mmCIF file of C-alpha atoms and ligand atoms in Angstrom:
data_model
loop_
_atom_site.group_PDB
_atom_site.id
_atom_site.type_symbol
_atom_site.label_atom_id
_atom_site.label_comp_id
_atom_site.label_asym_id
_atom_site.label_seq_id
_atom_site.Cartn_x
_atom_site.Cartn_y
_atom_site.Cartn_z
ATOM 1 C CA MET I 19 0.000 0.000 0.000
ATOM 2 C CA ILE I 20 1.133 3.546 -0.777
ATOM 3 C CA GLU I 21 -0.037 6.330 1.490
ATOM 4 C CA PHE I 22 0.460 10.086 1.131
ATOM 5 C CA ILE I 23 0.043 11.862 4.462
ATOM 6 C CA ASP I 24 -0.274 15.656 4.431
ATOM 7 C CA VAL I 25 2.267 15.913 1.637
ATOM 8 C CA CYS I 26 3.286 19.366 0.406
ATOM 9 C CA LYS I 27 5.722 20.336 -2.289
ATOM 10 C CA LYS I 28 7.003 23.841 -2.771
ATOM 11 C CA TYR I 29 9.327 25.132 -5.461
ATOM 12 C CA LYS I 30 10.979 28.336 -4.277
ATOM 13 C CA GLY I 31 8.006 29.290 -2.172
ATOM 14 C CA THR I 32 5.389 28.305 -4.762
ATOM 15 C CA THR I 33 3.202 25.507 -3.489
ATOM 16 C CA VAL I 34 2.463 22.956 -6.209
ATOM 17 C CA ILE I 35 1.193 20.126 -4.007
ATOM 18 C CA ASP I 36 -0.795 21.088 -0.977
ATOM 19 C CA GLY I 37 -1.949 19.036 2.027
ATOM 20 C CA PHE I 38 -2.128 15.932 -0.123
ATOM 21 C CA ASN I 39 -3.634 12.740 1.320
ATOM 22 C CA LEU I 40 -4.155 9.591 -0.714
ATOM 23 C CA LYS I 41 -4.236 5.858 -0.101
ATOM 24 C CA ILE I 42 -3.432 3.432 -2.889
ATOM 25 C CA GLU I 43 -4.319 -0.151 -2.080
ATOM 26 C CA LYS I 44 -1.918 -2.963 -2.817
ATOM 27 C CA GLY I 45 -2.634 -4.612 -6.160
ATOM 28 C CA ASN I 46 -4.657 -1.698 -7.457
ATOM 29 C CA ILE I 47 -4.116 0.247 -10.651
ATOM 30 C CA VAL I 48 -4.552 3.926 -9.928
ATOM 31 C CA ALA I 49 -4.623 6.678 -12.543
ATOM 32 C CA LEU I 50 -3.528 10.226 -11.747
ATOM 33 C CA ILE I 51 -5.251 12.511 -14.189
ATOM 34 C CA GLY I 52 -5.421 16.259 -14.580
ATOM 35 C CA GLU I 53 -4.401 19.169 -16.749
ATOM 36 C CA SER I 54 -0.786 19.857 -17.516
ATOM 37 C CA GLY I 55 0.863 21.393 -14.458
ATOM 38 C CA SER I 56 -1.606 19.870 -11.987
ATOM 39 C CA GLY I 57 1.217 18.027 -10.210
ATOM 40 C CA LYS I 58 0.966 14.490 -11.564
ATOM 41 C CA THR I 59 4.630 13.983 -12.351
ATOM 42 C CA THR I 60 5.654 15.619 -9.087
ATOM 43 C CA LEU I 61 3.457 13.174 -7.124
ATOM 44 C CA LEU I 62 4.816 10.184 -9.001
ATOM 45 C CA LYS I 63 8.439 11.203 -8.573
ATOM 46 C CA MET I 64 7.955 11.790 -4.880
ATOM 47 C CA ILE I 65 6.998 8.129 -4.492
ATOM 48 C CA ASN I 66 10.394 6.959 -5.722
ATOM 49 C CA ARG I 67 12.204 9.926 -4.188
ATOM 50 C CA LEU I 68 13.310 11.482 -7.451
ATOM 51 C CA ILE I 69 11.704 14.575 -5.919
ATOM 52 C CA LYS I 70 11.911 15.455 -2.225
ATOM 53 C CA LEU I 71 8.812 16.306 -0.231
ATOM 54 C CA SER I 72 8.675 19.729 1.407
ATOM 55 C CA GLU I 73 6.333 18.470 4.116
ATOM 56 C CA GLY I 74 4.512 15.311 5.094
ATOM 57 C CA GLN I 75 5.221 11.639 4.604
ATOM 58 C CA ILE I 76 4.839 8.902 2.047
ATOM 59 C CA LEU I 77 4.482 5.398 3.424
ATOM 60 C CA VAL I 78 4.966 2.235 1.417
ATOM 61 C CA ASN I 79 3.607 -0.804 3.241
ATOM 62 C CA GLY I 80 3.540 1.294 6.365
ATOM 63 C CA THR I 81 7.177 2.422 6.224
ATOM 64 C CA ASP I 82 8.242 6.004 5.537
ATOM 65 C CA ILE I 83 10.123 5.901 2.215
ATOM 66 C CA GLY I 84 12.460 8.561 3.617
ATOM 67 C CA THR I 85 13.995 5.820 5.746
ATOM 68 C CA TRP I 86 14.526 3.394 2.862
ATOM 69 C CA ASP I 87 17.887 2.756 1.317
ATOM 70 C CA PRO I 88 17.704 4.460 -2.127
ATOM 71 C CA ILE I 89 18.956 1.350 -3.923
ATOM 72 C CA GLU I 90 16.371 -0.799 -2.225
ATOM 73 C CA LEU I 91 13.777 1.782 -3.248
ATOM 74 C CA ARG I 92 14.791 1.550 -6.924
ATOM 75 C CA ARG I 93 14.530 -2.212 -6.756
ATOM 76 C CA LYS I 94 11.086 -2.214 -5.207
ATOM 77 C CA ILE I 95 9.647 0.472 -7.430
ATOM 78 C CA GLY I 96 9.794 0.211 -11.213
ATOM 79 C CA TYR I 97 9.504 3.398 -13.227
ATOM 80 C CA VAL I 98 8.378 3.860 -16.823
ATOM 81 C CA ILE I 99 8.425 7.282 -18.450
ATOM 82 C CA GLN I 100 6.800 8.648 -21.549
ATOM 83 C CA GLN I 101 9.782 8.754 -23.892
ATOM 84 C CA HIS I 102 10.862 5.332 -22.560
ATOM 85 C CA GLY I 103 14.202 6.817 -21.360
ATOM 86 C CA LEU I 104 16.290 4.098 -22.976
ATOM 87 C CA PHE I 105 19.995 4.809 -23.318
ATOM 88 C CA PRO I 106 20.687 5.138 -27.057
ATOM 89 C CA HIS I 107 24.204 3.746 -26.943
ATOM 90 C CA MET I 108 23.184 0.604 -25.070
ATOM 91 C CA THR I 109 21.539 -2.484 -26.550
ATOM 92 C CA ILE I 110 18.064 -3.547 -25.477
ATOM 93 C CA LYS I 111 19.601 -6.182 -23.216
ATOM 94 C CA GLU I 112 21.931 -3.686 -21.573
ATOM 95 C CA ASN I 113 19.092 -1.246 -21.106
ATOM 96 C CA ILE I 114 16.900 -3.839 -19.422
ATOM 97 C CA GLN I 115 19.694 -5.119 -17.207
ATOM 98 C CA ILE I 116 21.034 -1.793 -16.084
ATOM 99 C CA ILE I 117 19.536 -1.766 -12.588
ATOM 100 C CA PRO I 118 20.239 -5.433 -11.769
ATOM 101 C CA GLN I 119 23.805 -4.827 -12.998
ATOM 102 C CA LEU I 120 24.095 -1.849 -10.676
ATOM 103 C CA LEU I 121 22.876 -4.117 -7.878
ATOM 104 C CA GLY I 122 25.642 -6.577 -8.744
ATOM 105 C CA LYS I 123 23.418 -9.218 -10.341
ATOM 106 C CA ARG I 124 24.901 -11.183 -13.241
ATOM 107 C CA GLY I 125 24.694 -14.537 -14.926
ATOM 108 C CA GLU I 126 22.443 -17.078 -16.512
ATOM 109 C CA PHE I 127 19.418 -16.239 -14.378
ATOM 110 C CA LEU I 128 19.470 -12.615 -15.449
ATOM 111 C CA GLU I 129 19.836 -13.612 -19.114
ATOM 112 C CA ALA I 130 16.891 -15.971 -18.911
ATOM 113 C CA LYS I 131 14.796 -13.378 -17.160
ATOM 114 C CA THR I 132 15.606 -10.703 -19.716
ATOM 115 C CA LYS I 133 14.425 -13.003 -22.493
ATOM 116 C CA ALA I 134 11.288 -13.975 -20.612
ATOM 117 C CA LEU I 135 10.395 -10.333 -20.034
ATOM 118 C CA LEU I 136 10.922 -9.419 -23.665
ATOM 119 C CA GLU I 137 8.533 -12.203 -24.559
ATOM 120 C CA LEU I 138 6.091 -11.005 -21.929
ATOM 121 C CA VAL I 139 5.930 -7.558 -23.512
ATOM 122 C CA GLY I 140 5.576 -9.032 -26.978
ATOM 123 C CA LEU I 141 9.093 -8.716 -28.387
ATOM 124 C CA ASP I 142 10.957 -11.723 -29.767
ATOM 125 C CA PRO I 143 14.287 -11.836 -27.866
ATOM 126 C CA LYS I 144 16.042 -13.487 -30.815
ATOM 127 C CA ILE I 145 15.278 -10.448 -32.917
ATOM 128 C CA PHE I 146 15.494 -7.616 -30.439
ATOM 129 C CA ILE I 147 17.852 -8.397 -27.594
ATOM 130 C CA ASP I 148 21.035 -7.051 -29.236
ATOM 131 C CA ARG I 149 19.481 -4.170 -31.147
ATOM 132 C CA TYR I 150 19.829 -0.517 -30.246
ATOM 133 C CA PRO I 151 16.817 1.628 -29.323
ATOM 134 C CA ALA I 152 16.992 3.616 -32.576
ATOM 135 C CA GLN I 153 16.362 0.357 -34.463
ATOM 136 C CA LEU I 154 12.973 -0.018 -32.761
ATOM 137 C CA SER I 155 9.653 1.730 -33.333
ATOM 138 C CA GLY I 156 8.225 3.970 -30.600
ATOM 139 C CA GLY I 157 5.847 1.234 -29.472
ATOM 140 C CA GLN I 158 8.639 -1.347 -29.318
ATOM 141 C CA GLN I 159 10.813 1.031 -27.308
ATOM 142 C CA GLN I 160 7.976 1.557 -24.876
ATOM 143 C CA ARG I 161 7.639 -2.214 -24.498
ATOM 144 C CA VAL I 162 11.311 -2.354 -23.601
ATOM 145 C CA GLY I 163 10.665 0.404 -21.052
ATOM 146 C CA VAL I 164 8.011 -1.793 -19.427
ATOM 147 C CA ALA I 165 10.304 -4.848 -19.448
ATOM 148 C CA ARG I 166 13.041 -2.792 -17.819
ATOM 149 C CA ALA I 167 10.672 -1.682 -15.069
ATOM 150 C CA LEU I 168 9.740 -5.303 -14.356
ATOM 151 C CA ILE I 169 13.238 -6.829 -14.211
ATOM 152 C CA THR I 170 13.723 -6.326 -10.468
ATOM 153 C CA ASP I 171 10.299 -7.776 -9.629
ATOM 154 C CA PRO I 172 9.153 -4.511 -8.114
ATOM 155 C CA GLU I 173 5.999 -4.500 -6.019
ATOM 156 C CA ILE I 174 5.122 -1.091 -7.364
ATOM 157 C CA ILE I 175 5.293 0.280 -10.879
ATOM 158 C CA LEU I 176 5.075 3.991 -11.576
ATOM 159 C CA MET I 177 4.293 5.061 -15.113
ATOM 160 C CA ASP I 178 4.322 8.626 -16.360
ATOM 161 C CA GLU I 179 2.170 8.939 -19.479
ATOM 162 C CA PRO I 180 3.555 5.616 -20.658
ATOM 163 C CA PHE I 181 1.429 5.292 -23.761
ATOM 164 C CA SER I 182 0.663 8.848 -24.742
ATOM 165 C CA ALA I 183 3.182 9.112 -27.584
ATOM 166 C CA LEU I 184 1.933 5.969 -29.310
ATOM 167 C CA ASP I 185 -0.482 5.490 -32.152
ATOM 168 C CA PRO I 186 -3.962 4.286 -31.098
ATOM 169 C CA MET I 187 -3.463 0.642 -32.117
ATOM 170 C CA THR I 188 -0.145 0.248 -30.358
ATOM 171 C CA ARG I 189 -1.482 2.099 -27.356
ATOM 172 C CA SER I 190 -4.480 -0.154 -27.042
ATOM 173 C CA ASP I 191 -2.270 -3.215 -27.410
ATOM 174 C CA LEU I 192 0.115 -2.050 -24.674
ATOM 175 C CA GLN I 193 -2.809 -1.171 -22.418
ATOM 176 C CA ASP I 194 -4.112 -4.715 -22.746
ATOM 177 C CA GLN I 195 -0.673 -6.039 -22.012
ATOM 178 C CA LEU I 196 -0.454 -3.958 -18.876
ATOM 179 C CA LEU I 197 -3.756 -5.389 -17.682
ATOM 180 C CA ASN I 198 -2.452 -8.902 -18.327
ATOM 181 C CA ILE I 199 0.738 -8.199 -16.408
ATOM 182 C CA GLN I 200 -1.241 -6.757 -13.532
ATOM 183 C CA GLU I 201 -3.519 -9.790 -13.463
ATOM 184 C CA GLU I 202 -0.628 -12.228 -13.558
ATOM 185 C CA PHE I 203 1.725 -10.541 -11.081
ATOM 186 C CA ASN I 204 -0.651 -8.456 -8.985
ATOM 187 C CA LYS I 205 1.516 -5.331 -9.030
ATOM 188 C CA THR I 206 0.469 -2.027 -7.579
ATOM 189 C CA ILE I 207 0.521 0.339 -10.530
ATOM 190 C CA VAL I 208 0.274 4.119 -10.392
ATOM 191 C CA PHE I 209 0.125 5.756 -13.779
ATOM 192 C CA VAL I 210 -0.218 9.296 -15.014
ATOM 193 C CA THR I 211 -2.388 10.050 -17.994
ATOM 194 C CA HIS I 212 -4.293 12.923 -19.510
ATOM 195 C CA ASP I 213 -6.589 10.554 -21.346
ATOM 196 C CA MET I 214 -9.831 9.825 -19.534
ATOM 197 C CA ASP I 215 -10.605 6.827 -21.759
ATOM 198 C CA GLU I 216 -7.270 5.291 -20.817
ATOM 199 C CA ALA I 217 -7.951 5.915 -17.130
ATOM 200 C CA ILE I 218 -11.399 4.330 -17.374
ATOM 201 C CA LYS I 219 -10.051 1.328 -19.228
ATOM 202 C CA LEU I 220 -7.128 0.598 -16.933
ATOM 203 C CA ALA I 221 -7.721 1.978 -13.470
ATOM 204 C CA ASP I 222 -9.384 0.498 -10.412
ATOM 205 C CA LYS I 223 -9.480 4.030 -9.088
ATOM 206 C CA ILE I 224 -8.992 7.406 -10.712
ATOM 207 C CA CYS I 225 -7.589 10.415 -8.904
ATOM 208 C CA ILE I 226 -8.580 13.685 -10.576
ATOM 209 C CA LEU I 227 -6.173 16.505 -9.773
ATOM 210 C CA ARG I 228 -6.264 20.242 -10.130
ATOM 211 C CA ASN I 229 -3.563 22.618 -8.919
ATOM 212 C CA GLY I 230 -2.003 19.962 -6.724
ATOM 213 C CA LYS I 231 -5.269 19.050 -5.002
ATOM 214 C CA ILE I 232 -7.591 16.089 -5.313
ATOM 215 C CA LEU I 233 -10.967 16.899 -6.792
ATOM 216 C CA GLN I 234 -12.175 13.321 -6.751
ATOM 217 C CA TYR I 235 -10.722 9.903 -6.004
ATOM 218 C CA ASP I 236 -13.031 7.040 -6.805
ATOM 219 C CA THR I 237 -13.787 4.137 -9.113
ATOM 220 C CA PRO I 238 -14.316 4.922 -12.802
ATOM 221 C CA GLU I 239 -17.933 3.937 -12.380
ATOM 222 C CA ASN I 240 -18.607 6.351 -9.531
ATOM 223 C CA ILE I 241 -16.742 9.187 -11.188
ATOM 224 C CA LEU I 242 -18.720 8.789 -14.384
ATOM 225 C CA LYS I 243 -21.997 8.555 -12.540
ATOM 226 C CA HIS I 244 -21.397 11.086 -9.819
ATOM 227 C CA PRO I 245 -18.770 13.583 -10.936
ATOM 228 C CA ASN I 246 -17.847 15.817 -8.034
ATOM 229 C CA GLY I 247 -18.646 19.245 -9.397
ATOM 230 C CA GLU I 248 -18.677 21.054 -12.681
ATOM 231 C CA TYR I 249 -14.948 20.928 -13.333
ATOM 232 C CA VAL I 250 -14.826 17.139 -13.031
ATOM 233 C CA GLU I 251 -17.921 16.838 -15.188
ATOM 234 C CA GLN I 252 -16.338 18.954 -17.900
ATOM 235 C CA PHE I 253 -13.032 17.205 -17.534
ATOM 236 C CA ILE I 254 -14.396 13.725 -18.031
ATOM 237 C CA GLY I 255 -16.571 14.927 -20.884
ATOM 238 C CA LYS I 256 -20.323 15.009 -21.080
ATOM 239 C CA GLY I 257 -22.083 11.747 -21.653
ATOM 240 C CA LYS I 258 -18.874 9.737 -21.207
ATOM 241 C CA ILE I 259 -20.800 7.059 -19.357
ATOM 242 C CA TRP I 260 -22.496 6.206 -22.644
ATOM 243 C CA ASN I 261 -19.165 5.193 -24.117
ATOM 244 C CA ASN I 262 -18.957 2.677 -21.312
ATOM 245 C CA PRO I 263 -22.426 1.113 -21.098
ATOM 246 C CA ALA I 264 -21.029 -1.829 -19.137
ATOM 247 C CA LEU I 265 -20.631 0.574 -16.208
ATOM 248 C CA ILE I 266 -24.343 1.411 -16.218
ATOM 249 C CA LYS I 267 -26.123 -0.917 -13.814
ATOM 250 C CA PRO I 268 -29.755 -2.040 -13.787
ATOM 251 C CA ILE I 269 -30.424 0.128 -10.728
ATOM 252 C CA ASP I 270 -29.615 3.232 -12.796
ATOM 253 C CA ALA I 271 -32.676 2.515 -14.914
ATOM 254 C CA ALA I 272 -34.951 1.725 -11.984
ATOM 255 C CA ILE I 273 -37.957 3.643 -10.726
ATOM 256 C CA ALA I 274 -37.470 5.151 -7.302
ATOM 257 C CA ASN I 275 -39.995 3.397 -5.084
ATOM 258 C CA PRO I 276 -41.580 0.296 -6.558
ATOM 259 C CA GLY I 277 -44.842 -0.636 -4.854
ATOM 260 C CA THR I 278 -44.584 -3.746 -2.726
ATOM 261 C CA ILE I 279 -46.978 -5.782 -0.619
ATOM 262 C CA SER I 280 -46.795 -8.772 1.691
ATOM 263 C CA LYS I 281 -48.414 -12.074 0.696
ATOM 264 C CA LYS I 282 -50.707 -12.035 3.739
ATOM 265 C CA ARG I 283 -52.492 -8.845 2.653
ATOM 266 C CA THR I 284 -55.795 -9.044 0.813
ATOM 267 C CA VAL I 285 -56.767 -8.215 -2.744
ATOM 268 C CA LEU I 286 -58.764 -5.250 -1.463
ATOM 269 C CA GLN I 287 -55.742 -3.856 0.346
ATOM 270 C CA ALA I 288 -53.589 -4.336 -2.749
ATOM 271 C CA MET I 289 -56.101 -2.429 -4.873
ATOM 272 C CA GLU I 290 -56.194 0.389 -2.374
ATOM 273 C CA THR I 291 -52.377 0.639 -2.372
ATOM 274 C CA MET I 292 -52.291 0.733 -6.163
ATOM 275 C CA ARG I 293 -54.990 3.409 -6.310
ATOM 276 C CA GLU I 294 -53.122 5.521 -3.796
ATOM 277 C CA LYS I 295 -49.753 5.182 -5.597
ATOM 278 C CA LYS I 296 -51.342 5.415 -9.042
ATOM 279 C CA ILE I 297 -49.666 2.231 -10.228
ATOM 280 C CA ASP I 298 -51.079 -0.904 -11.764
ATOM 281 C CA GLY I 299 -49.008 -3.614 -10.139
ATOM 282 C CA LEU I 300 -47.254 -4.574 -6.912
ATOM 283 C CA LEU I 301 -44.289 -6.771 -6.187
ATOM 284 C CA VAL I 302 -44.894 -9.306 -3.449
ATOM 285 C CA VAL I 303 -42.058 -9.554 -0.936
ATOM 286 C CA ASP I 304 -41.517 -11.165 2.449
ATOM 287 C CA LYS I 305 -40.229 -9.367 5.531
ATOM 288 C CA ASP I 306 -36.614 -9.704 4.304
ATOM 289 C CA LYS I 307 -37.591 -8.200 0.947
ATOM 290 C CA VAL I 308 -37.179 -11.534 -0.817
ATOM 291 C CA LEU I 309 -39.194 -11.394 -4.013
ATOM 292 C CA LEU I 310 -42.121 -13.832 -4.069
ATOM 293 C CA GLY I 311 -44.319 -12.705 -6.902
ATOM 294 C CA TYR I 312 -46.309 -10.029 -8.653
ATOM 295 C CA VAL I 313 -49.921 -8.922 -8.621
ATOM 296 C CA GLY I 314 -51.317 -6.813 -11.448
ATOM 297 C CA LEU I 315 -54.421 -4.660 -11.356
ATOM 298 C CA SER I 316 -56.027 -6.113 -14.468
ATOM 299 C CA LYS I 317 -56.114 -9.583 -12.991
ATOM 300 C CA MET I 318 -57.579 -8.381 -9.706
ATOM 301 C CA LYS I 319 -60.499 -6.651 -11.304
ATOM 302 C CA LYS I 320 -61.784 -10.053 -12.338
ATOM 303 C CA ILE I 321 -61.677 -11.346 -8.805
ATOM 304 C CA GLU I 322 -64.821 -10.563 -6.899
ATOM 305 C CA HIS I 323 -63.540 -11.786 -3.586
ATOM 306 C CA GLY I 324 -61.644 -8.870 -2.204
ATOM 307 C CA GLN I 325 -60.887 -10.918 0.885
ATOM 308 C CA LEU I 326 -58.645 -13.403 -0.934
ATOM 309 C CA THR I 327 -55.013 -13.098 0.122
ATOM 310 C CA ILE I 328 -52.300 -11.930 -2.213
ATOM 311 C CA GLU I 329 -50.666 -15.333 -1.878
ATOM 312 C CA GLN I 330 -53.741 -16.893 -3.478
ATOM 313 C CA VAL I 331 -53.776 -14.644 -6.512
ATOM 314 C CA MET I 332 -50.192 -13.609 -7.191
ATOM 315 C CA SER I 333 -48.184 -14.874 -10.102
ATOM 316 C CA SER I 334 -44.875 -16.234 -8.933
ATOM 317 C CA ASP I 335 -42.871 -16.164 -12.134
ATOM 318 C CA VAL I 336 -41.596 -12.612 -12.012
ATOM 319 C CA PRO I 337 -39.029 -11.604 -14.621
ATOM 320 C CA THR I 338 -35.858 -10.600 -12.808
ATOM 321 C CA ILE I 339 -32.406 -9.293 -13.510
ATOM 322 C CA ASP I 340 -29.326 -9.628 -11.341
ATOM 323 C CA GLU I 341 -28.304 -6.321 -9.757
ATOM 324 C CA ASN I 342 -24.770 -6.885 -11.088
ATOM 325 C CA GLY I 343 -25.955 -7.240 -14.663
ATOM 326 C CA THR I 344 -25.445 -4.461 -17.171
ATOM 327 C CA LEU I 345 -27.712 -2.122 -19.029
ATOM 328 C CA ILE I 346 -27.068 -4.266 -22.060
ATOM 329 C CA ASP I 347 -28.600 -7.267 -20.242
ATOM 330 C CA VAL I 348 -31.624 -5.134 -19.352
ATOM 331 C CA VAL I 349 -32.190 -4.053 -22.929
ATOM 332 C CA ASP I 350 -31.730 -7.658 -24.036
ATOM 333 C CA GLN I 351 -34.323 -8.938 -21.597
ATOM 334 C CA PHE I 352 -36.843 -6.343 -22.657
ATOM 335 C CA SER I 353 -36.324 -6.826 -26.354
ATOM 336 C CA ASN I 354 -36.587 -10.593 -26.159
ATOM 337 C CA THR I 355 -39.969 -10.632 -24.448
ATOM 338 C CA GLN I 356 -43.218 -8.785 -24.119
ATOM 339 C CA LEU I 357 -42.542 -7.937 -20.508
ATOM 340 C CA GLY I 358 -43.497 -4.552 -19.233
ATOM 341 C CA TYR I 359 -41.299 -4.689 -16.187
ATOM 342 C CA LEU I 360 -38.191 -6.307 -14.719
ATOM 343 C CA ALA I 361 -37.428 -6.747 -11.011
ATOM 344 C CA ILE I 362 -33.826 -6.186 -9.908
ATOM 345 C CA VAL I 363 -32.676 -8.727 -7.331
ATOM 346 C CA ASP I 364 -29.473 -9.559 -5.461
ATOM 347 C CA GLU I 365 -27.950 -13.049 -5.039
ATOM 348 C CA GLU I 366 -30.433 -13.847 -2.272
ATOM 349 C CA ASP I 367 -33.357 -12.863 -4.475
ATOM 350 C CA ARG I 368 -34.017 -9.738 -2.432
ATOM 351 C CA LEU I 369 -35.769 -6.983 -4.306
ATOM 352 C CA LYS I 370 -33.475 -4.050 -5.152
ATOM 353 C CA GLY I 371 -35.589 -2.117 -7.609
ATOM 354 C CA LEU I 372 -37.948 -2.217 -10.542
ATOM 355 C CA ILE I 373 -37.338 -1.280 -14.139
ATOM 356 C CA THR I 374 -40.287 -0.465 -16.341
ATOM 357 C CA ARG I 375 -40.220 0.171 -20.057
ATOM 358 C CA SER I 376 -40.742 3.837 -19.410
ATOM 359 C CA SER I 377 -38.034 4.145 -16.737
ATOM 360 C CA LEU I 378 -35.629 2.446 -19.136
ATOM 361 C CA LEU I 379 -36.604 4.818 -21.932
ATOM 362 C CA SER I 380 -36.129 7.850 -19.744
ATOM 363 C CA LEU I 381 -32.621 6.696 -18.810
ATOM 364 C CA LEU I 382 -31.760 6.047 -22.457
ATOM 365 C CA GLY I 383 -33.239 9.427 -23.384
ATOM 366 C CA SER I 384 -31.272 11.276 -20.717
ATOM 367 C CA GLN I 385 -28.094 11.112 -22.768
ATOM 368 C CA PHE I 386 -29.666 13.457 -25.311
ATOM 369 C CA ILE I 387 -31.014 15.935 -22.813
ATOM 370 C CA GLU I 388 -28.868 18.754 -21.461
ATOM 371 C CA LYS I 389 -28.858 19.152 -17.686
ATOM 372 C CA GLY I 390 -31.394 21.779 -16.728
ATOM 373 C CA ASP I 391 -33.675 21.131 -19.686
ATOM 374 C CA GLU I 392 -35.475 18.362 -17.917
HETATM 375 N N1 ADP S 4 11.780 21.938 -10.938
HETATM 376 C C1 ADP S 4 10.732 22.745 -10.844
HETATM 377 N N2 ADP S 4 10.867 24.029 -10.434
HETATM 378 C C2 ADP S 4 9.812 24.852 -10.326
HETATM 379 N N3 ADP S 4 8.548 24.480 -10.596
HETATM 380 C C3 ADP S 4 8.333 23.224 -11.012
HETATM 381 C C4 ADP S 4 9.395 22.278 -11.164
HETATM 382 N N4 ADP S 4 8.892 21.106 -11.579
HETATM 383 C C5 ADP S 4 7.555 21.296 -11.694
HETATM 384 N N5 ADP S 4 7.211 22.557 -11.358
HETATM 385 C C6 ADP S 4 5.851 23.124 -11.340
HETATM 386 O O1 ADP S 4 5.055 22.290 -10.541
HETATM 387 C C7 ADP S 4 3.740 22.172 -11.082
HETATM 388 C C8 ADP S 4 3.422 20.705 -11.288
HETATM 389 O O2 ADP S 4 4.225 20.166 -12.300
HETATM 390 P P1 ADP S 4 4.139 18.654 -12.776
HETATM 391 O O3 ADP S 4 4.121 17.777 -11.592
HETATM 392 O O4 ADP S 4 5.203 18.424 -13.774
HETATM 393 O O5 ADP S 4 2.710 18.648 -13.467
HETATM 394 P P2 ADP S 4 2.057 17.583 -14.476
HETATM 395 O O6 ADP S 4 2.896 16.372 -14.508
HETATM 396 O O7 ADP S 4 0.695 17.372 -13.924
HETATM 397 O O8 ADP S 4 1.993 18.277 -15.795
HETATM 398 C C9 ADP S 4 3.738 22.981 -12.354
HETATM 399 O O9 ADP S 4 3.173 24.235 -12.067
HETATM 400 C C10 ADP S 4 5.215 23.112 -12.698
HETATM 401 O O10 ADP S 4 5.437 24.298 -13.376
HETATM 402 MG MG1 MG S 5 3.874 15.417 -16.108
#
């Protein structure tokens, strides 16, 4: 875990990072994002002590990095920068091995590892290992940069705009590779980007910065759904959530308070509730909100005996959707059937909400409506 505690950074009296507090969980990928000059690089370089703090502390796994041996720090924290930072007069192998060499590591093991890492980042060692950086494309050089950062098995990898100079195809490919590496080795990765799409794709959590302060630190999903203020909203771009429909959950399309009733109530009571709420159906739930069935108004009108219990008249095959499903599943369900409604349930079948055709339409329509017009 990486923890910033009341960190400040001043350059000649100008404060660029102010009272900064942030916790990065082990194994997470965190994106630092913000305009140029917002302090992203400064924050990253403070983690590996390339820049000194003016005030405060940074803890890694509970220990103040100020007390670490600098060499140990370099070994535990890999660093990838935008223009890869490869030494032009060294071969790919020499570039990758530079830190282990400095640490006095040599031999067969290091050779084997260098080759394995080149393969991991998608470069054939037979072709590339003895080449010079200038003989590689930008994307290939950046792959070498990633391999170099991994050679010491660091727990933490810091990346400063690692993919921003690459063409879209190469960038997307390297992003996928990073996700694979993260999945396989469970590294803690902190990366700087100015690309919100990249942050959404890669990060477990996104930290939005402005003038050295945090505007919002949350999951991509929460940031897209609940941007903290106008600046964040503008920064992430209007309607961005619609580029990422998998982040929209069934509950986002639900009506606020679906009518419910217990199975012991009577038909008369159900009709009264529906009249009062101006709705034409009720979901039947038990005291733990477990969904048992549905009663619709049209069916009740045919039943003379108002004293019958709900249990006797309800239909128990209610169409449901898992609360962890996506909007795409919701649309699928609706388009495959004639259903007018869909109950949202959790793993224990407890009722979480109700989607109707019209609540779904109003969510889908909201992407075309400016805030304030509603
Ligand atoms: N060595 C330095 N001396 C003075 N000011 C600096 C120095 N390095 C960075 N800054 C200032 O600190 C602020 C944050 O810079 P930086 O961390 O590089 O931002 P970002 O990476 O978000 O673009 C900027 O206003 C920048 O001008
Ligand atoms: Mg920067």
